[in-house]
XYZ file of C-alpha atoms in Angstrom:
572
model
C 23.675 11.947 -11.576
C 21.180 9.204 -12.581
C 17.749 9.378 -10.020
C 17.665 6.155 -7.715
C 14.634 5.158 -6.361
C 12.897 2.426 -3.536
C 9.667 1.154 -3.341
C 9.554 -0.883 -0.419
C 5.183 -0.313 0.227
C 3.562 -1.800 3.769
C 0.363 -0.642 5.006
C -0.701 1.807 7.430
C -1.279 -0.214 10.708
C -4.479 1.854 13.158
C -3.749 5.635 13.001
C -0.709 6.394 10.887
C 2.017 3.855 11.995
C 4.199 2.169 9.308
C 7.343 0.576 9.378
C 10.493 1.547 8.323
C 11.803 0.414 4.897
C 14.211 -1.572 6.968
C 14.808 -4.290 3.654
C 15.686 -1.267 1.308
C 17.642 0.818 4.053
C 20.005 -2.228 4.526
C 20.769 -2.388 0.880
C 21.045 1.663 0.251
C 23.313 2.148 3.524
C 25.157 -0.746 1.776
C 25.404 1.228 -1.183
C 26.073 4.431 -0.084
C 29.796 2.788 1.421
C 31.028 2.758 -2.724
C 32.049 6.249 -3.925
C 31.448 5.236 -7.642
C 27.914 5.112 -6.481
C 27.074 8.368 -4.222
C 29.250 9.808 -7.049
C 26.499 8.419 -9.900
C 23.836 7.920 -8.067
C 21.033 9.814 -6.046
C 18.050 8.429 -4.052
C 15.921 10.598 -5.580
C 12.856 9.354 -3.369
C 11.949 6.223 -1.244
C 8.316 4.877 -1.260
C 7.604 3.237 1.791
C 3.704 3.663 3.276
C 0.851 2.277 0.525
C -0.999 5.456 -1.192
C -2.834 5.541 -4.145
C -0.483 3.728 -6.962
C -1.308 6.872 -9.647
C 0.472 9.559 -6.543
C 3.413 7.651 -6.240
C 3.778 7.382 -10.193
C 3.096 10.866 -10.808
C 6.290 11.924 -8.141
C 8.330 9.432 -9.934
C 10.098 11.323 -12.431
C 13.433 10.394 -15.047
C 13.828 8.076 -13.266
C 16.914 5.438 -14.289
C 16.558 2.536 -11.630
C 13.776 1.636 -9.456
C 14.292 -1.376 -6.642
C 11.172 -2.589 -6.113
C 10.804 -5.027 -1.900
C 8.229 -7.707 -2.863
C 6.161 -8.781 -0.559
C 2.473 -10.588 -0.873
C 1.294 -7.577 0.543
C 2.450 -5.046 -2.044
C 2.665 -7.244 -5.052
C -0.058 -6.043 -7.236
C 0.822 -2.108 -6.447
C 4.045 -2.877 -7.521
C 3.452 -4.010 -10.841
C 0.737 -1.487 -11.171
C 3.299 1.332 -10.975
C 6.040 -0.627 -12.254
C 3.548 -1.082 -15.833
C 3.282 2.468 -16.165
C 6.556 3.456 -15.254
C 8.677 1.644 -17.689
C 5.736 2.544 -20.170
C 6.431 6.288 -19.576
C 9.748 5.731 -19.443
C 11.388 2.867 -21.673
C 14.899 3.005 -20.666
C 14.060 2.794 -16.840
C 16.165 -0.784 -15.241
C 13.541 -1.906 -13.019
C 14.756 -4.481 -10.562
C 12.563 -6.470 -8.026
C 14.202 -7.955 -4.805
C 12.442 -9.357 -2.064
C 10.060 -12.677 -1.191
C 7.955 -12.622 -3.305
C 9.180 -12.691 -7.185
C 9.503 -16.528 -8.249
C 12.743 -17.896 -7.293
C 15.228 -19.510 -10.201
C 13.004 -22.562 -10.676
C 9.888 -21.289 -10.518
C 10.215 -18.348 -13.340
C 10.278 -19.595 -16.937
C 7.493 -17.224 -18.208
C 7.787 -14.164 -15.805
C 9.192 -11.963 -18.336
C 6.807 -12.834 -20.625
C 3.859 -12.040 -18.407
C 5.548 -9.017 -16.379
C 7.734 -8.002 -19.323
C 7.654 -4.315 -17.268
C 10.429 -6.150 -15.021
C 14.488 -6.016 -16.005
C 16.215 -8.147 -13.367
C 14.656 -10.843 -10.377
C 16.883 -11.077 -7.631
C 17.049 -13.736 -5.705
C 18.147 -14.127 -2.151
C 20.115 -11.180 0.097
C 20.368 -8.034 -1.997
C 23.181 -6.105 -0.674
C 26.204 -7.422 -3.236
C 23.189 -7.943 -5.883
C 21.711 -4.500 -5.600
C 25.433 -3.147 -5.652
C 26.634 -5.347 -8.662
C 23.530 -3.860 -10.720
C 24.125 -0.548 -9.860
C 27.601 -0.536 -10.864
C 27.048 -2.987 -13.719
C 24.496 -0.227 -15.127
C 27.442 2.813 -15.258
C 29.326 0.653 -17.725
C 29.150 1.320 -21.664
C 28.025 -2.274 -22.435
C 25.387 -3.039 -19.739
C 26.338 -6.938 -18.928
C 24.036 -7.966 -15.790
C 24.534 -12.206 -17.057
C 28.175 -11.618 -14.582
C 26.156 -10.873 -11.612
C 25.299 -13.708 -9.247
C 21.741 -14.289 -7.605
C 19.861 -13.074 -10.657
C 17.473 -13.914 -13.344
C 17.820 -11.010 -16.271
C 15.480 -10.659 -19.463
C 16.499 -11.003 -22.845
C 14.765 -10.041 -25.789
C 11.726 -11.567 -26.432
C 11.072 -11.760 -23.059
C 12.995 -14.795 -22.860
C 15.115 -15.307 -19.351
C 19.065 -15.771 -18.642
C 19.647 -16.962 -15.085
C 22.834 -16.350 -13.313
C 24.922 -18.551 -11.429
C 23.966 -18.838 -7.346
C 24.920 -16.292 -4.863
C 26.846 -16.867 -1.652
C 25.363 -15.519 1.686
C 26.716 -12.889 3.074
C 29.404 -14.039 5.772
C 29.457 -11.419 8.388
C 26.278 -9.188 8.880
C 28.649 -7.451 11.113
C 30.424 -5.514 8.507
C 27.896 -4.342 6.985
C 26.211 -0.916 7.930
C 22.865 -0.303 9.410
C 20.194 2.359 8.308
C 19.404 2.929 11.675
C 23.169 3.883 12.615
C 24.189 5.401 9.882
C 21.870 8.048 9.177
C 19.803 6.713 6.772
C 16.345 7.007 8.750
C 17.240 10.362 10.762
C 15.465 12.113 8.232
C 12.161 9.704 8.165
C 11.618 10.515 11.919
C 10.536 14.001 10.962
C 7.405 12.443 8.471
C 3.722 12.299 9.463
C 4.465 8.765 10.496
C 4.612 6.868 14.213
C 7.157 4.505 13.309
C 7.361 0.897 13.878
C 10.780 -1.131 13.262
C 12.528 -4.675 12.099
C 15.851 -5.711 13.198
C 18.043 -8.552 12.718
C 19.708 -10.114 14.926
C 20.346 -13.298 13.455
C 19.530 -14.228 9.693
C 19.030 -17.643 8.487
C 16.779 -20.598 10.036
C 17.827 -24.264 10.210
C 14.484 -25.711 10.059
C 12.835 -26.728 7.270
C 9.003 -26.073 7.349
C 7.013 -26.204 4.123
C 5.299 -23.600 4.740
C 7.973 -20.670 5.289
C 9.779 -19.151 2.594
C 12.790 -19.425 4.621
C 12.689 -22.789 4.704
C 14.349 -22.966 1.997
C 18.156 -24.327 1.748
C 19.555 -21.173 0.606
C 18.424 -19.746 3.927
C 19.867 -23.167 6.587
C 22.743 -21.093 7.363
C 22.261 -19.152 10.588
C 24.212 -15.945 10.558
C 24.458 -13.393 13.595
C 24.250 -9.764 13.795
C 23.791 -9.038 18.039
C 26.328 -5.974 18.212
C 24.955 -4.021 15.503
C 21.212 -4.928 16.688
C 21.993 -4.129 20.616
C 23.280 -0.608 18.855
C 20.294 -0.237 17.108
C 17.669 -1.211 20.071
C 19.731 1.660 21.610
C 18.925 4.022 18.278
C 15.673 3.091 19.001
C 15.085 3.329 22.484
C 16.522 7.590 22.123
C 14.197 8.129 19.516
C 10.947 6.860 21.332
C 10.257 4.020 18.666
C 7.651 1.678 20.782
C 7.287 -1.753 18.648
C 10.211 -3.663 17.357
C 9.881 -7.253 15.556
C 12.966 -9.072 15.667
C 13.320 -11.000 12.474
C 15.461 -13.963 13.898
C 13.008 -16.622 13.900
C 14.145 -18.711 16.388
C 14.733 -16.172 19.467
C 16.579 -18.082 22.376
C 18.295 -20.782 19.732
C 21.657 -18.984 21.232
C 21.015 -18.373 24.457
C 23.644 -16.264 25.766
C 23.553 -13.969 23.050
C 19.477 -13.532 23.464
C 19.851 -13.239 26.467
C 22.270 -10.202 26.185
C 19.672 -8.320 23.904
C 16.925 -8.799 26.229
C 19.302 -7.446 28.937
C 19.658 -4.739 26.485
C 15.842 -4.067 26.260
C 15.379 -4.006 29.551
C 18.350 -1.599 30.011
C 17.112 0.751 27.413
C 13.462 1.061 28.616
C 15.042 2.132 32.087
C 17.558 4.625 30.122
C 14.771 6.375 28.149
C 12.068 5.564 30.452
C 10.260 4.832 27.327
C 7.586 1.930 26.526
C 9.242 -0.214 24.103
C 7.792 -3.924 22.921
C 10.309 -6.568 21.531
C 8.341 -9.119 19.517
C 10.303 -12.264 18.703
C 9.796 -15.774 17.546
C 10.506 -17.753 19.778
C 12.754 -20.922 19.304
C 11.151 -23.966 18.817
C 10.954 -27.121 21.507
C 13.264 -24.716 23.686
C 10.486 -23.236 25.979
C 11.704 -24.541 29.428
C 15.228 -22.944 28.031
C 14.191 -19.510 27.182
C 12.506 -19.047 30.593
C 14.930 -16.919 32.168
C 14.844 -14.497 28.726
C 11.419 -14.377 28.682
C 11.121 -13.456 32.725
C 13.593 -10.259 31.665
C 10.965 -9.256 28.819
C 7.707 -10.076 30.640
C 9.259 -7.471 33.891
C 10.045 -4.446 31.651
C 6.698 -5.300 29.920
C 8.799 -5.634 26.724
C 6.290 -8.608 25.453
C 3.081 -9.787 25.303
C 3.814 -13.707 25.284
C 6.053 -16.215 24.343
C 5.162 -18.509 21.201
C 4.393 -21.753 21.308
C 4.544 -22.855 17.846
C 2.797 -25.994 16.862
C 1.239 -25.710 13.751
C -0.468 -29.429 14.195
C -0.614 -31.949 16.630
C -1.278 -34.674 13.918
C 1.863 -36.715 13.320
C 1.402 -37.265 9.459
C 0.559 -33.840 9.160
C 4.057 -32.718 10.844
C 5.635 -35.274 8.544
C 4.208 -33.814 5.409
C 4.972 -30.241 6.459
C 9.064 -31.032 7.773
C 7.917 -30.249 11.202
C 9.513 -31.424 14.678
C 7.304 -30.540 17.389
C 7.616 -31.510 21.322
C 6.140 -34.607 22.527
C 2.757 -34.228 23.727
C 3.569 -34.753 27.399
C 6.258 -32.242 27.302
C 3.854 -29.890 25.936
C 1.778 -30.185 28.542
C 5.057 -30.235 31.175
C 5.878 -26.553 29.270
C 2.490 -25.404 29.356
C 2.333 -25.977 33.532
C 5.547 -24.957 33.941
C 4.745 -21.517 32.396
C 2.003 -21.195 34.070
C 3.716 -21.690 37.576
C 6.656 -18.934 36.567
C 3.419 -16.476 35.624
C 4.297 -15.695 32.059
C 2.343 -15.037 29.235
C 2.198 -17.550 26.070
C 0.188 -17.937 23.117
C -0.013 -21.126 20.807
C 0.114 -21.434 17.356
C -2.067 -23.751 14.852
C -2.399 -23.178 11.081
C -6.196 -24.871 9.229
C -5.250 -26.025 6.028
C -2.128 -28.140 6.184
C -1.754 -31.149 4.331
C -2.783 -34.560 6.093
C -5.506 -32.765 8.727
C -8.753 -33.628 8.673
C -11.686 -32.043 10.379
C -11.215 -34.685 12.798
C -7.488 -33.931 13.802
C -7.846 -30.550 13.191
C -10.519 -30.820 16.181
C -8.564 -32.689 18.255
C -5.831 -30.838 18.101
C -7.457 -27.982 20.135
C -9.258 -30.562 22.456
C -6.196 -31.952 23.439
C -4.912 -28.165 23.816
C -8.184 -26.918 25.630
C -7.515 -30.407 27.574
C -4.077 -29.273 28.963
C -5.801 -26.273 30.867
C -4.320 -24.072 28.424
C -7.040 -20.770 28.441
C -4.296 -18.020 27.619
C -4.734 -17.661 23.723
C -4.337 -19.370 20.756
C -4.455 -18.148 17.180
C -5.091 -20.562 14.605
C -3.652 -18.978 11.173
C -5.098 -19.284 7.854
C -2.742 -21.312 5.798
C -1.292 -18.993 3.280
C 0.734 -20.804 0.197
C 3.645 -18.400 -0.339
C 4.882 -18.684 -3.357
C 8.892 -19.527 -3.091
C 7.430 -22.764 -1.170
C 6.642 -26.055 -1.619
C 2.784 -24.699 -1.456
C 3.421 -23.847 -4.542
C 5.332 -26.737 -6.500
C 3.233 -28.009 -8.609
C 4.462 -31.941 -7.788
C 3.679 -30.897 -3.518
C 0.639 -29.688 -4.780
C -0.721 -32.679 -6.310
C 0.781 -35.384 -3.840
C -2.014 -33.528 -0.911
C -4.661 -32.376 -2.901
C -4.522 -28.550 -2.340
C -6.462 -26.487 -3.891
C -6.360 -22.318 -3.163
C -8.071 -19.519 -3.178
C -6.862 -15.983 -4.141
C -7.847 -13.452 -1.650
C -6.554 -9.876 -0.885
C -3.670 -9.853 1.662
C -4.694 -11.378 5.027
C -3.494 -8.332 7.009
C -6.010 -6.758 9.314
C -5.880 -3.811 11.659
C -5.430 -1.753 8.484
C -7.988 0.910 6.278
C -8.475 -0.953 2.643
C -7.402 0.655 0.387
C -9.024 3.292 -1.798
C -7.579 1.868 -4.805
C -9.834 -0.358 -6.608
C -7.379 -2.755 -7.180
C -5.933 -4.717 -4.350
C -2.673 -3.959 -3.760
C -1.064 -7.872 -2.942
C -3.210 -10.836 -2.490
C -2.711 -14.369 -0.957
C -2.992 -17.799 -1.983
C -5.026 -19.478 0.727
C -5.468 -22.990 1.417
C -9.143 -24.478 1.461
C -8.767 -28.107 0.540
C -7.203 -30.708 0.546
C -7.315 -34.171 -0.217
C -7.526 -34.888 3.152
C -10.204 -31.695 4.023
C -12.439 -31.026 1.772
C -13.586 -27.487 1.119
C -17.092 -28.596 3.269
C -14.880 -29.359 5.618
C -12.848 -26.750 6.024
C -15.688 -24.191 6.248
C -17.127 -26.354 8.748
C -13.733 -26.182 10.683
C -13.614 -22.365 9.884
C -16.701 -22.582 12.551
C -15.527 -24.192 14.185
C -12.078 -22.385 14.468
C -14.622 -18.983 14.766
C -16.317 -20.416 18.196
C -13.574 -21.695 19.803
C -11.363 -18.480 19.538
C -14.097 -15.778 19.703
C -16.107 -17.810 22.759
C -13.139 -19.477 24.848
C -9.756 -17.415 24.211
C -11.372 -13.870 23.605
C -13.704 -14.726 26.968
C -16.904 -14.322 26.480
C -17.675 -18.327 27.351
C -14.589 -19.569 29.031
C -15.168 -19.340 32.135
C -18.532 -20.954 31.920
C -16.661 -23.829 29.803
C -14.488 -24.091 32.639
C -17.011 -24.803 35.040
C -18.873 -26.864 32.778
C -15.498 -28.521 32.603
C -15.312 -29.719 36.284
C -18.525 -30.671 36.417
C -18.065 -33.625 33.972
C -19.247 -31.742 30.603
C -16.175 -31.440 28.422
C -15.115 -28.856 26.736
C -15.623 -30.716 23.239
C -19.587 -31.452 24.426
C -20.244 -28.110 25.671
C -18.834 -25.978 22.351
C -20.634 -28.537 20.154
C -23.649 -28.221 21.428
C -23.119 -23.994 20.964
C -22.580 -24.920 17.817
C -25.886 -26.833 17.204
C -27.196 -23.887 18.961
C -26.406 -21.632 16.457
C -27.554 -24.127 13.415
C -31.046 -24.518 15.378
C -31.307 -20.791 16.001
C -29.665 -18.746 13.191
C -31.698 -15.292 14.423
C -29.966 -15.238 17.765
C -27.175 -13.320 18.296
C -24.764 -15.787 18.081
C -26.413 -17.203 15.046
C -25.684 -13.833 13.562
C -22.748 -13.552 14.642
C -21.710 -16.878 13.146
C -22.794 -16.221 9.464
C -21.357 -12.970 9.468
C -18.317 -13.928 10.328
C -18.375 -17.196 7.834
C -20.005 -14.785 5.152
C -17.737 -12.396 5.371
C -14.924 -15.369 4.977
C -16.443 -16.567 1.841
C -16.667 -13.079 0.104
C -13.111 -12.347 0.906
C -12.377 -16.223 -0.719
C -14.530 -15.215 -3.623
C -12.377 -11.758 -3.760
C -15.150 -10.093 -3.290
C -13.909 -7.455 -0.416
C -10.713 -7.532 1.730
C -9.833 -9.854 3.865
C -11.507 -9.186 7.836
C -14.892 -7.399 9.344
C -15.382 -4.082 9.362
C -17.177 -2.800 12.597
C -18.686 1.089 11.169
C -20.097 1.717 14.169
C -16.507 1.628 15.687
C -13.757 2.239 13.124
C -12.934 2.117 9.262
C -10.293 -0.657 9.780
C -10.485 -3.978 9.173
C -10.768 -6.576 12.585
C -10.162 -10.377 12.396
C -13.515 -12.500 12.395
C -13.337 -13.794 16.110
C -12.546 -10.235 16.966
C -15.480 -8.226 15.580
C -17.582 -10.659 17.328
C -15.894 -10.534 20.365
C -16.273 -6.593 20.034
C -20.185 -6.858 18.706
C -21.199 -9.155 21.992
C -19.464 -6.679 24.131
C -21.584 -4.284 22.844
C -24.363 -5.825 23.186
C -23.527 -8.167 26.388
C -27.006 -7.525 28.020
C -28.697 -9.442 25.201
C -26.050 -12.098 25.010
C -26.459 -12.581 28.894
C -30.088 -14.024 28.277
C -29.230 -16.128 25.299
C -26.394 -17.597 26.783
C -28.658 -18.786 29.629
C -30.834 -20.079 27.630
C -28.092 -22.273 26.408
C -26.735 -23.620 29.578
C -30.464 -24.387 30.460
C -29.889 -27.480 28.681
C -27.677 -29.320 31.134
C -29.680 -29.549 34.596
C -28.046 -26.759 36.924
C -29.179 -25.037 39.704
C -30.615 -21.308 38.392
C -29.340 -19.889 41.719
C -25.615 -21.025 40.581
C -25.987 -20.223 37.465
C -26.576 -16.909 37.508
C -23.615 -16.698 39.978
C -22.031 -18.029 37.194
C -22.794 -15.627 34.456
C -22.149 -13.112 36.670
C -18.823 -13.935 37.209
C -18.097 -14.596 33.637
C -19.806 -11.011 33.000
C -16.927 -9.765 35.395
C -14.128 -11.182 33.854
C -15.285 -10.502 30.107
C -13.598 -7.087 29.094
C -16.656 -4.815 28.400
C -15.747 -1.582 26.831
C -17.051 1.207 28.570
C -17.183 -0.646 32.195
């Protein structure tokens, strides 16, 4: 029997929760349907929680094929171990699948700087992976047959295969949740969180998703086999599920039925259980009745609103379509009035934003009324995209930084090394990196002070009284440059510190908070936690602030009091 193994690393989200290997346990239930393989083959051990690359090497052992899931996050690990392995043992096929290994055009060198690796494949895995597999029991080894590949030659030189077909019906093919493949991972140390699929494919075309990609237009559905598997779920107590169809509520009936099925299955097992889903884009008065089912069995925490920019020649540059402003505002309202929870989307760093329109983009959002949350995302430039074509790179001017991945929630890792990293944006040649640190303030302030609370319902008030919300955050901010010993001063360069040593790869990417725990918080989130703390303080110098617009001390102190009430204070 040759040894099989899987490496398929995430972190460890809070206290022990990880997700299933849900990319690797697709292709091995796959495999496991061939007899010539279970007859040749054993999965000798699957590798799915980060720990420190030299344990996982040392309980690899003869082995004859490793699949390797790449991901940003678990990049460098993975070559780490994969290095050593095929050092130690010479005759190893190691195979990488995944995201993140260069696709077809992009990998002219890779075997000559990762000459560790055998065979890239590109695109779904199952037929691939099983190809290989059975490829590898023949007497004369010939992988150049297999589709969806890129295979090494001597001299490290490259021979890439001809295109693979999607897979036509997800349907038919088994799931690792069904089939018995996880049973035995529910008896581990970890809390388990999972992925499922019920649709595979995207039609959009957004620059800055890997699936944007052609290869990937095709929308293929999978709703039996994932309203099976939400059942799986639901009997063995498994409380988060992501959803990896990205456009939840595209097919309405059909999304529909599985949040039926939620909702059915937290009632069954009496069991908390959270769907998390995409949402379709420019559908949101559509999806209403979906999201009302999910929002009563407390299934989710908000419905996306994905925007990404408000600036038209930024949506042009990044093949974006988004709703016209007034219907935005029409959506906004009109989930407001049904009671249901949203968040909106921006990312800083895309191509044709300036500090201007990156600004007014959150005026205009601020301007709507719209105080439920908002996360603006670092732009990350993942590498099967255009954000990293060398031609789309030059036509905007962007310029990255290499920084450890952007996950947070998570302990860093003991390893010295990091185990993936991340290309992120900070320029452009329409945003300068001045500017963009001085919209990474700016981006601070406005989700730390107005959508984590601490200020927002002051800014409200201010609001009605005739200051705007883009007067009274600017002058906070020229607060903080006049007075860089106050709290919020402090607060402020921490947080913009801390950004700059994590550009400068200097430590991982978020705050730690030792006083509180040894993971890793977002910027706007340790400061929302640190003026908790220390809300007394904060109190007086946010006073002092307001002092500068002429209001009556007896109503202001109302005020501040009722901001102190609706700010979430640990403890109180």
């Amino acid at each position: 029997m040759k040894n099989l193994y899987f490496l398929e690393l995430s972190d460890i989200l809070g206290e022990n929760q990880v997700y299933f290997p849900y990319a690797t346990g697709m292709i091995w239930s796959y495999l496991k349907t061939f007899k010539q393989i279970t007859d040749n083959y054993k999965l000798t051990d699957w590798f799915f929680s980060k720990e420190k690359s030299d344990s996982i090497i040392n309980k690899i052992k003869d082995p004859d094929v490793i699949g390797f899931s790449c991901y940003i996050w678990n990049w460098n690990i993975n070559n780490k171990i994969a290095k050593v392995i095929k050092k130690k043992y010479p005759k190893v096929l190691i195979v990488y699948g995944g995201q993140h290994q260069p696709l077809q055009d992009r990998n002219k060198e890779f075997f000559k700087e990762h000459p560790w690796v055998d065979i890239l494949v590109h695109g779904e895995g199952e037929n691939t992976f099983k190809d290989i597999l059975l490829t590898n029991l023949k007497h004369r080894r010939y992988f150049k047959k297999i589709p969806g590949c890129t295979i090494k030659e001597k001299n490290n030189e490259r021979y890439v295969t001809s295109n693979r077909q999607r897979i036509k019906n997800l349907q038919d093919y088994p799931s690792p949740y069904l089939d018995g493949t996880f049973d035995k991972l529910l008896h581990s140390k970890f809390n388990f969180h999972a992925a499922v699929e019920s649709v595979r494919g995207c039609p959009y075309k957004c620059t800055f998703c890997e699936i944007g990609n052609s290869y990937y237009n095709k929308i293929q559905k999978n709703y039996n086999k994932t309203k099976a598997e939400i059942e799986w779920l639901g009997k063995n107590k498994i409380e988060y599920i992501t959803d990896c169809n990205s456009n939840f509520g595209l097919f309405f009936n059909e999304d529909l039925d599985i949040a039926n099925t939620v909702k059915k299955i937290i009632k069954k097992y009496r069991h908390t259980m959270y769907y998390r889903v995409p949402w379709a884009k420019g559908e949101s008065e559509k999806l209403i009745p979906i999201a009302k089912i999910l929002e009563e069995c407390k299934a989710q925490k908000g419905m996306t609103i994905a925007l990404q920019s408000l600036n038209p020649s930024t949506l042009k540059a990044i093949k974006r379509h988004n709703m016209v402003e007034d219907k935005l505002k029409e959506t906004i309202n009109l989930f407001e009035k049904e009671g249901l929870s949203s968040y909106i989307e921006l990312i800083l760093g895309l191509p044709e934003e300036t500090l201007n329109s990156f600004k007014q983009n959150i005026w205009k959002i601020l301007n709507f009324n719209y105080h439920r949350h908002l996360e603006i995302h670092f732009l990350s430039a993942l590498p099967n995209t255009p954000f990293n074509d060398p031609i789309y790179l030059e036509k905007y001017g962007i310029k990255t930084a290499q920084v450890r991945s952007l996950f947070t929630h998570v302990t860093p890792s003991a390893d010295e090394e990091p185990e993936g990293f991340e290309k992120v944006v900070v320029q452009t040649n329409t945003m300068p990196y001045t500017d963009w640190l001085i919209a990474v303030q700016f981006r601070w302030i406005i989700l730390f002070g107005h959508y984590l609370g601490p200020m927002q319902y002051v800014a409200r008030f201010f609001k009605k009284q005739g200051i705007g919300y883009q007067e009274f955050y600017e002058h906070i901010l020229r607060y903080i440059q006049k007075n860089p010993k106050s709290l919020l001063g402090i607060e402020s360069r921490k947080s913009i510190n801390c950004i700059i040593d994590s550009i400068e790869n200097k430590k991982p990417w978020g705050r730690i908070l030792e006083n509180i725990s040894p993971i890793t918080w977002l910027h706007e989130e340790a400061s929302a936690i640190t003026i908790a703390i220390n809300w007394d303080k904060f109190y007086v110098e946010l006073k002092e602030i307001l002092n500068f617009w002429d209001i009556d001390n007896d109503i202001l102190v109302e005020l501040l009091n009722y901001q102190t009430l609706r700010f979430n204070i640990p403890y109180r």
